[in-house]
Amino acid sequence: MIKTSASLLACDLSDISGELSRCRAAGVDWIHFDVMDGAFVDQITYGSPVLKCVRRSTDMFLDVHLMVNDPESQIKFFAEAGADLISFHIESKSDPRSTLELIRSSGVKSALAVKPGTPVEEVFPLLPLCDMVLVMTVEPGYGGQAFIPETLDKIRALRSFAGAELDIEVDGGINAKTAPLVREAGANVLVAGTGLFKAEDMAQANAALKASQKGAE
Ligand code: DX5
Ligand code: ZN
C-alpha cells in the first residue's frame, strides 16, 4: 500500500494545527518532520519541543527525519516528544547499529536514511534493525529541489534485496510526475512538501501521489 507523508517544511508554520487538519482532511497518511542542525546540513529548522506541540495537535503518524550530526543524543527527546518513527542518516557521526537499537528500545520505529551519493548497499547489513529505509531523492537540506533520477536504481536495488515487507520512503522532489517513477521502482512511502502544501488542491495532489501508475499523469 502506498502511503504519503507531508513535510511540514513547506507548510505555514504560523498555523501548524490548521495545516495538520488540512493534511488529515486531504487523506495524507503521515506527517514528516524535518530536523536540521545547521551542521549536517546548512539550515536549522525545529526540534523536539516543536514536535511535542505537533503531537498535541494531531494523532497522525509522526515521521521524524533527523538531518543532524549526532542523532543518537537526540533519540530520547524525540521519543518523549511523541515520534512514531525516527530516521537518521548513515552518513552522520553516530554509530548506526546502537542508534537503531536505541530507537527501537524507546518504543519507536527505526529507519536509516541515505543521501543520493551514498551506495544503498551500505544499509543492507543493518536491515534487520530497520523498519524503514529512507532513500533521499534530493540532497538533504532544502525543500523545493528537483528530483534526482539516478536515485531510482538505488530504490530498485533495495527493493529487490529487501523483499516486499520493508517500507521504502523517498524524500525530495516528489510530485505527480515523479511519483509514478518511484512507485514503479519500489518505494511505498512518498514524502512531499511542496507537492502537497503548495498544491491548489491538497486532496487531489495527495490522490495523484498515491494513484496507480495508470491513473497518475
Ligand atoms: C529535504 C527534506 C525534505 C523536503 C522535501 O532535506 O528532507 O523532506 O522537505 O521537500 P519537497 O517535497 O519540496 O522536495
Ligand atoms: Zn525529509
PDB file of C-alpha atoms and ligand atoms in Angstrom:
ATOM      1  CA  MET A   1       0.000   0.000   0.000  1.00  0.00           C
ATOM      2  CA  ILE A   2       1.283   3.463  -0.901  1.00  0.00           C
ATOM      3  CA  LYS A   3       1.453   5.984   1.943  1.00  0.00           C
ATOM      4  CA  THR A   4       2.054   9.725   1.754  1.00  0.00           C
ATOM      5  CA  SER A   5       3.953  11.804   4.306  1.00  0.00           C
ATOM      6  CA  ALA A   6       3.536  15.596   4.271  1.00  0.00           C
ATOM      7  CA  SER A   7       6.739  17.522   5.017  1.00  0.00           C
ATOM      8  CA  LEU A   8       5.948  20.411   7.352  1.00  0.00           C
ATOM      9  CA  LEU A   9       8.947  22.288   5.950  1.00  0.00           C
ATOM     10  CA  ALA A  10       6.640  23.615   3.235  1.00  0.00           C
ATOM     11  CA  CYS A  11       3.652  24.394   5.467  1.00  0.00           C
ATOM     12  CA  ASP A  12       2.516  27.680   7.030  1.00  0.00           C
ATOM     13  CA  LEU A  13       4.311  27.379  10.369  1.00  0.00           C
ATOM     14  CA  SER A  14       2.272  30.203  11.858  1.00  0.00           C
ATOM     15  CA  ASP A  15      -0.726  27.877  11.707  1.00  0.00           C
ATOM     16  CA  ILE A  16       0.621  24.381  12.352  1.00  0.00           C
ATOM     17  CA  SER A  17      -2.623  22.986  13.754  1.00  0.00           C
ATOM     18  CA  GLY A  18      -4.592  24.320  10.770  1.00  0.00           C
ATOM     19  CA  GLU A  19      -2.060  22.754   8.405  1.00  0.00           C
ATOM     20  CA  LEU A  20      -2.268  19.421  10.260  1.00  0.00           C
ATOM     21  CA  SER A  21      -6.068  19.461   9.913  1.00  0.00           C
ATOM     22  CA  ARG A  22      -5.690  20.227   6.218  1.00  0.00           C
ATOM     23  CA  CYS A  23      -3.424  17.166   5.816  1.00  0.00           C
ATOM     24  CA  ARG A  24      -5.882  14.892   7.586  1.00  0.00           C
ATOM     25  CA  ALA A  25      -8.814  16.174   5.518  1.00  0.00           C
ATOM     26  CA  ALA A  26      -6.808  15.652   2.301  1.00  0.00           C
ATOM     27  CA  GLY A  27      -6.196  11.980   3.126  1.00  0.00           C
ATOM     28  CA  VAL A  28      -2.469  12.308   3.860  1.00  0.00           C
ATOM     29  CA  ASP A  29      -1.208   9.311   5.864  1.00  0.00           C
ATOM     30  CA  TRP A  30       1.827  10.592   7.795  1.00  0.00           C
ATOM     31  CA  ILE A  31       3.384  13.884   8.908  1.00  0.00           C
ATOM     32  CA  HIS A  32       7.079  14.281   8.023  1.00  0.00           C
ATOM     33  CA  PHE A  33       9.113  16.386  10.468  1.00  0.00           C
ATOM     34  CA  ASP A  34      12.483  17.547   9.101  1.00  0.00           C
ATOM     35  CA  VAL A  35      15.053  18.287  11.790  1.00  0.00           C
ATOM     36  CA  MET A  36      18.155  20.175  10.606  1.00  0.00           C
ATOM     37  CA  ASP A  37      21.021  21.171  12.891  1.00  0.00           C
ATOM     38  CA  GLY A  38      22.941  23.702  10.797  1.00  0.00           C
ATOM     39  CA  ALA A  39      25.920  21.323  10.762  1.00  0.00           C
ATOM     40  CA  PHE A  40      24.959  18.092   8.967  1.00  0.00           C
ATOM     41  CA  VAL A  41      23.070  20.391   6.584  1.00  0.00           C
ATOM     42  CA  ASP A  42      23.199  24.186   6.177  1.00  0.00           C
ATOM     43  CA  GLN A  43      19.971  25.258   7.832  1.00  0.00           C
ATOM     44  CA  ILE A  44      18.394  24.947  11.269  1.00  0.00           C
ATOM     45  CA  THR A  45      14.702  24.065  11.392  1.00  0.00           C
ATOM     46  CA  TYR A  46      12.975  22.875  14.580  1.00  0.00           C
ATOM     47  CA  GLY A  47      13.466  20.307  17.319  1.00  0.00           C
ATOM     48  CA  SER A  48      11.689  18.110  19.857  1.00  0.00           C
ATOM     49  CA  PRO A  49       9.827  20.930  21.724  1.00  0.00           C
ATOM     50  CA  VAL A  50       8.075  21.790  18.462  1.00  0.00           C
ATOM     51  CA  LEU A  51       7.342  18.119  17.794  1.00  0.00           C
ATOM     52  CA  LYS A  52       5.669  17.982  21.208  1.00  0.00           C
ATOM     53  CA  CYS A  53       3.251  20.732  20.077  1.00  0.00           C
ATOM     54  CA  VAL A  54       2.589  18.891  16.832  1.00  0.00           C
ATOM     55  CA  ARG A  55       1.861  15.749  18.856  1.00  0.00           C
ATOM     56  CA  ARG A  56      -0.679  17.661  20.930  1.00  0.00           C
ATOM     57  CA  SER A  57      -2.398  18.914  17.784  1.00  0.00           C
ATOM     58  CA  THR A  58      -2.787  15.618  15.922  1.00  0.00           C
ATOM     59  CA  ASP A  59      -2.984  11.869  16.352  1.00  0.00           C
ATOM     60  CA  MET A  60      -1.487  11.308  12.888  1.00  0.00           C
ATOM     61  CA  PHE A  61       1.649   9.143  12.495  1.00  0.00           C
ATOM     62  CA  LEU A  62       4.734  11.341  13.083  1.00  0.00           C
ATOM     63  CA  ASP A  63       7.663  10.507  10.814  1.00  0.00           C
ATOM     64  CA  VAL A  64      10.770  12.320  12.102  1.00  0.00           C
ATOM     65  CA  HIS A  65      13.720  12.809   9.718  1.00  0.00           C
ATOM     66  CA  LEU A  66      16.891  13.752  11.598  1.00  0.00           C
ATOM     67  CA  MET A  67      19.426  15.582   9.434  1.00  0.00           C
ATOM     68  CA  VAL A  68      21.853  16.078  12.306  1.00  0.00           C
ATOM     69  CA  ASN A  69      25.450  15.095  13.022  1.00  0.00           C
ATOM     70  CA  ASP A  70      24.743  13.351  16.316  1.00  0.00           C
ATOM     71  CA  PRO A  71      21.317  11.692  16.095  1.00  0.00           C
ATOM     72  CA  GLU A  72      21.972   9.239  18.931  1.00  0.00           C
ATOM     73  CA  SER A  73      21.970  12.045  21.513  1.00  0.00           C
ATOM     74  CA  GLN A  74      18.558  13.240  20.288  1.00  0.00           C
ATOM     75  CA  ILE A  75      16.600   9.973  20.312  1.00  0.00           C
ATOM     76  CA  LYS A  76      15.314  10.228  23.873  1.00  0.00           C
ATOM     77  CA  PHE A  77      13.997  13.760  23.291  1.00  0.00           C
ATOM     78  CA  PHE A  78      12.130  12.882  20.098  1.00  0.00           C
ATOM     79  CA  ALA A  79      10.797   9.618  21.554  1.00  0.00           C
ATOM     80  CA  GLU A  80       9.459  11.512  24.580  1.00  0.00           C
ATOM     81  CA  ALA A  81       8.007  14.210  22.321  1.00  0.00           C
ATOM     82  CA  GLY A  82       5.847  11.609  20.581  1.00  0.00           C
ATOM     83  CA  ALA A  83       7.665  10.469  17.421  1.00  0.00           C
ATOM     84  CA  ASP A  84       6.204   7.301  15.861  1.00  0.00           C
ATOM     85  CA  LEU A  85       9.219   6.739  13.607  1.00  0.00           C
ATOM     86  CA  ILE A  86      12.708   8.232  13.611  1.00  0.00           C
ATOM     87  CA  SER A  87      15.064   8.141  10.656  1.00  0.00           C
ATOM     88  CA  PHE A  88      18.670   9.314  10.765  1.00  0.00           C
ATOM     89  CA  HIS A  89      21.490   9.392   8.255  1.00  0.00           C
ATOM     90  CA  ILE A  90      24.026   6.633   7.807  1.00  0.00           C
ATOM     91  CA  GLU A  91      26.421   9.493   6.914  1.00  0.00           C
ATOM     92  CA  SER A  92      26.036  11.039  10.409  1.00  0.00           C
ATOM     93  CA  LYS A  93      28.614  10.609  13.170  1.00  0.00           C
ATOM     94  CA  SER A  94      26.545   8.263  15.355  1.00  0.00           C
ATOM     95  CA  ASP A  95      27.059   4.508  15.339  1.00  0.00           C
ATOM     96  CA  PRO A  96      24.166   3.250  13.188  1.00  0.00           C
ATOM     97  CA  ARG A  97      23.715  -0.055  14.990  1.00  0.00           C
ATOM     98  CA  SER A  98      23.471   1.337  18.523  1.00  0.00           C
ATOM     99  CA  THR A  99      21.309   4.244  17.346  1.00  0.00           C
ATOM    100  CA  LEU A 100      18.842   1.903  15.603  1.00  0.00           C
ATOM    101  CA  GLU A 101      18.729  -0.261  18.743  1.00  0.00           C
ATOM    102  CA  LEU A 102      18.129   2.788  20.920  1.00  0.00           C
ATOM    103  CA  ILE A 103      15.242   3.949  18.714  1.00  0.00           C
ATOM    104  CA  ARG A 104      13.566   0.547  18.921  1.00  0.00           C
ATOM    105  CA  SER A 105      14.110   0.176  22.645  1.00  0.00           C
ATOM    106  CA  SER A 106      12.447   3.585  23.051  1.00  0.00           C
ATOM    107  CA  GLY A 107       9.293   2.107  21.509  1.00  0.00           C
ATOM    108  CA  VAL A 108       9.692   3.966  18.215  1.00  0.00           C
ATOM    109  CA  LYS A 109      10.019   2.606  14.666  1.00  0.00           C
ATOM    110  CA  SER A 110      13.523   2.884  13.238  1.00  0.00           C
ATOM    111  CA  ALA A 111      14.849   3.966   9.861  1.00  0.00           C
ATOM    112  CA  LEU A 112      18.144   4.699   8.171  1.00  0.00           C
ATOM    113  CA  ALA A 113      18.385   7.458   5.571  1.00  0.00           C
ATOM    114  CA  VAL A 114      20.861   7.573   2.675  1.00  0.00           C
ATOM    115  CA  LYS A 115      21.951  10.619   0.713  1.00  0.00           C
ATOM    116  CA  PRO A 116      21.898  10.461  -3.105  1.00  0.00           C
ATOM    117  CA  GLY A 117      25.655   9.839  -3.321  1.00  0.00           C
ATOM    118  CA  THR A 118      25.788   7.021  -0.757  1.00  0.00           C
ATOM    119  CA  PRO A 119      25.573   3.444  -2.094  1.00  0.00           C
ATOM    120  CA  VAL A 120      22.359   1.888  -0.786  1.00  0.00           C
ATOM    121  CA  GLU A 121      24.248  -1.381  -0.229  1.00  0.00           C
ATOM    122  CA  GLU A 122      25.694   0.248   2.916  1.00  0.00           C
ATOM    123  CA  VAL A 123      22.379  -0.247   4.699  1.00  0.00           C
ATOM    124  CA  PHE A 124      21.994  -3.925   3.751  1.00  0.00           C
ATOM    125  CA  PRO A 125      23.802  -5.378   6.813  1.00  0.00           C
ATOM    126  CA  LEU A 126      21.667  -3.178   9.102  1.00  0.00           C
ATOM    127  CA  LEU A 127      18.274  -4.051   7.614  1.00  0.00           C
ATOM    128  CA  PRO A 128      17.304  -6.444  10.443  1.00  0.00           C
ATOM    129  CA  LEU A 129      17.310  -3.385  12.741  1.00  0.00           C
ATOM    130  CA  CYS A 130      15.319  -1.151  10.347  1.00  0.00           C
ATOM    131  CA  ASP A 131      11.553  -0.794   9.971  1.00  0.00           C
ATOM    132  CA  MET A 132      12.114   1.508   7.016  1.00  0.00           C
ATOM    133  CA  VAL A 133      14.851   2.904   4.767  1.00  0.00           C
ATOM    134  CA  LEU A 134      14.662   6.492   3.531  1.00  0.00           C
ATOM    135  CA  VAL A 135      16.243   6.947   0.110  1.00  0.00           C
ATOM    136  CA  MET A 136      16.850  10.676  -0.405  1.00  0.00           C
ATOM    137  CA  THR A 137      15.878  11.736  -3.902  1.00  0.00           C
ATOM    138  CA  VAL A 138      17.496  15.186  -3.483  1.00  0.00           C
ATOM    139  CA  GLU A 139      20.491  16.360  -1.432  1.00  0.00           C
ATOM    140  CA  PRO A 140      19.154  16.886   2.101  1.00  0.00           C
ATOM    141  CA  GLY A 141      18.938  20.452   3.363  1.00  0.00           C
ATOM    142  CA  TYR A 142      16.301  22.298   1.360  1.00  0.00           C
ATOM    143  CA  GLY A 143      12.715  21.836   0.242  1.00  0.00           C
ATOM    144  CA  GLY A 144      11.610  22.558  -3.304  1.00  0.00           C
ATOM    145  CA  GLN A 145      14.536  20.927  -5.150  1.00  0.00           C
ATOM    146  CA  ALA A 146      14.359  18.875  -8.358  1.00  0.00           C
ATOM    147  CA  PHE A 147      14.153  15.076  -8.133  1.00  0.00           C
ATOM    148  CA  ILE A 148      17.440  13.261  -8.963  1.00  0.00           C
ATOM    149  CA  PRO A 149      16.572  10.428 -11.422  1.00  0.00           C
ATOM    150  CA  GLU A 150      19.780   8.476 -10.667  1.00  0.00           C
ATOM    151  CA  THR A 151      18.265   7.554  -7.289  1.00  0.00           C
ATOM    152  CA  LEU A 152      15.732   5.238  -8.982  1.00  0.00           C
ATOM    153  CA  ASP A 153      18.313   2.477  -9.393  1.00  0.00           C
ATOM    154  CA  LYS A 154      19.015   2.588  -5.663  1.00  0.00           C
ATOM    155  CA  ILE A 155      15.329   2.140  -4.849  1.00  0.00           C
ATOM    156  CA  ARG A 156      15.181  -0.817  -7.230  1.00  0.00           C
ATOM    157  CA  ALA A 157      18.298  -2.432  -5.748  1.00  0.00           C
ATOM    158  CA  LEU A 158      16.967  -2.002  -2.207  1.00  0.00           C
ATOM    159  CA  ARG A 159      13.518  -3.387  -3.029  1.00  0.00           C
ATOM    160  CA  SER A 160      14.994  -6.392  -4.766  1.00  0.00           C
ATOM    161  CA  PHE A 161      17.371  -7.127  -1.854  1.00  0.00           C
ATOM    162  CA  ALA A 162      14.922  -6.419   0.991  1.00  0.00           C
ATOM    163  CA  GLY A 163      11.744  -8.014  -0.383  1.00  0.00           C
ATOM    164  CA  ALA A 164       8.179  -6.767  -0.118  1.00  0.00           C
ATOM    165  CA  GLU A 165       7.929  -6.189   3.635  1.00  0.00           C
ATOM    166  CA  LEU A 166      10.348  -3.297   4.182  1.00  0.00           C
ATOM    167  CA  ASP A 167       8.942   0.227   3.989  1.00  0.00           C
ATOM    168  CA  ILE A 168      10.968   2.265   1.483  1.00  0.00           C
ATOM    169  CA  GLU A 169      10.474   6.010   1.765  1.00  0.00           C
ATOM    170  CA  VAL A 170      11.547   8.603  -0.785  1.00  0.00           C
ATOM    171  CA  ASP A 171      12.024  12.278   0.008  1.00  0.00           C
ATOM    172  CA  GLY A 172      12.658  15.263  -2.244  1.00  0.00           C
ATOM    173  CA  GLY A 173      11.082  16.499  -5.457  1.00  0.00           C
ATOM    174  CA  ILE A 174       8.129  14.104  -5.242  1.00  0.00           C
ATOM    175  CA  ASN A 175       5.067  15.247  -7.197  1.00  0.00           C
ATOM    176  CA  ALA A 176       2.505  13.835  -9.649  1.00  0.00           C
ATOM    177  CA  LYS A 177       5.225  13.486 -12.335  1.00  0.00           C
ATOM    178  CA  THR A 178       7.899  11.756 -10.249  1.00  0.00           C
ATOM    179  CA  ALA A 179       5.600   9.659  -8.021  1.00  0.00           C
ATOM    180  CA  PRO A 180       4.892   7.016 -10.698  1.00  0.00           C
ATOM    181  CA  LEU A 181       8.656   6.590 -11.231  1.00  0.00           C
ATOM    182  CA  VAL A 182       9.473   5.986  -7.568  1.00  0.00           C
ATOM    183  CA  ARG A 183       6.449   3.733  -7.058  1.00  0.00           C
ATOM    184  CA  GLU A 184       7.438   1.647 -10.068  1.00  0.00           C
ATOM    185  CA  ALA A 185      10.980   1.382  -8.663  1.00  0.00           C
ATOM    186  CA  GLY A 186       9.589   0.012  -5.383  1.00  0.00           C
ATOM    187  CA  ALA A 187       9.075   2.925  -2.989  1.00  0.00           C
ATOM    188  CA  ASN A 188       5.884   2.781  -0.900  1.00  0.00           C
ATOM    189  CA  VAL A 189       6.138   5.852   1.380  1.00  0.00           C
ATOM    190  CA  LEU A 190       6.218   9.143  -0.519  1.00  0.00           C
ATOM    191  CA  VAL A 191       7.254  12.360   1.250  1.00  0.00           C
ATOM    192  CA  ALA A 192       6.095  15.603  -0.302  1.00  0.00           C
ATOM    193  CA  GLY A 193       6.410  19.155   0.977  1.00  0.00           C
ATOM    194  CA  THR A 194       5.958  21.492  -1.959  1.00  0.00           C
ATOM    195  CA  GLY A 195       3.917  18.875  -3.845  1.00  0.00           C
ATOM    196  CA  LEU A 196       1.237  18.865  -1.121  1.00  0.00           C
ATOM    197  CA  PHE A 197       1.295  22.197   0.732  1.00  0.00           C
ATOM    198  CA  LYS A 198       1.721  24.371  -2.339  1.00  0.00           C
ATOM    199  CA  ALA A 199      -0.814  22.452  -4.425  1.00  0.00           C
ATOM    200  CA  GLU A 200      -4.033  24.209  -5.365  1.00  0.00           C
ATOM    201  CA  ASP A 201      -5.989  21.227  -4.085  1.00  0.00           C
ATOM    202  CA  MET A 202      -4.146  19.141  -1.493  1.00  0.00           C
ATOM    203  CA  ALA A 203      -6.595  16.229  -1.651  1.00  0.00           C
ATOM    204  CA  GLN A 204      -6.162  15.973  -5.399  1.00  0.00           C
ATOM    205  CA  ALA A 205      -2.366  16.236  -5.121  1.00  0.00           C
ATOM    206  CA  ASN A 206      -2.356  13.526  -2.448  1.00  0.00           C
ATOM    207  CA  ALA A 207      -4.508  11.248  -4.598  1.00  0.00           C
ATOM    208  CA  ALA A 208      -2.134  11.772  -7.529  1.00  0.00           C
ATOM    209  CA  LEU A 209       0.843  10.699  -5.404  1.00  0.00           C
ATOM    210  CA  LYS A 210      -0.969   7.529  -4.362  1.00  0.00           C
ATOM    211  CA  ALA A 211      -2.620   6.707  -7.691  1.00  0.00           C
ATOM    212  CA  SER A 212      -1.760   3.578  -9.629  1.00  0.00           C
ATOM    213  CA  GLN A 213       0.686   4.166 -12.454  1.00  0.00           C
ATOM    214  CA  LYS A 214      -2.154   4.020 -14.923  1.00  0.00           C
ATOM    215  CA  GLY A 215      -4.222   6.657 -13.132  1.00  0.00           C
ATOM    216  CA  ALA A 216      -1.422   9.126 -12.478  1.00  0.00           C
ATOM    217  CA  GLU A 217      -0.272  11.631 -15.039  1.00  0.00           C
TER     218      GLU A 217
HETATM  219  C1  DX5 B   1      14.899  17.947   2.417  1.00  0.00           C
HETATM  220  C2  DX5 B   1      13.825  17.387   3.310  1.00  0.00           C
HETATM  221  C3  DX5 B   1      12.545  17.111   2.623  1.00  0.00           C
HETATM  222  C4  DX5 B   1      11.886  18.303   1.991  1.00  0.00           C
HETATM  223  C5  DX5 B   1      11.107  17.831   0.809  1.00  0.00           C
HETATM  224  O1  DX5 B   1      16.114  17.932   3.079  1.00  0.00           O
HETATM  225  O2  DX5 B   1      14.260  16.174   3.888  1.00  0.00           O
HETATM  226  O3  DX5 B   1      11.640  16.421   3.475  1.00  0.00           O
HETATM  227  O4  DX5 B   1      11.026  18.980   2.860  1.00  0.00           O
HETATM  228  O5  DX5 B   1      10.600  18.931   0.166  1.00  0.00           O
HETATM  229  P1  DX5 B   1       9.978  18.862  -1.295  1.00  0.00           P
HETATM  230  O6  DX5 B   1       8.874  17.858  -1.290  1.00  0.00           O
HETATM  231  O7  DX5 B   1       9.511  20.260  -1.509  1.00  0.00           O
HETATM  232  O8  DX5 B   1      11.103  18.474  -2.227  1.00  0.00           O
HETATM  233 ZN    ZN B   2      12.781  14.919   4.951  1.00  0.00          ZN
END
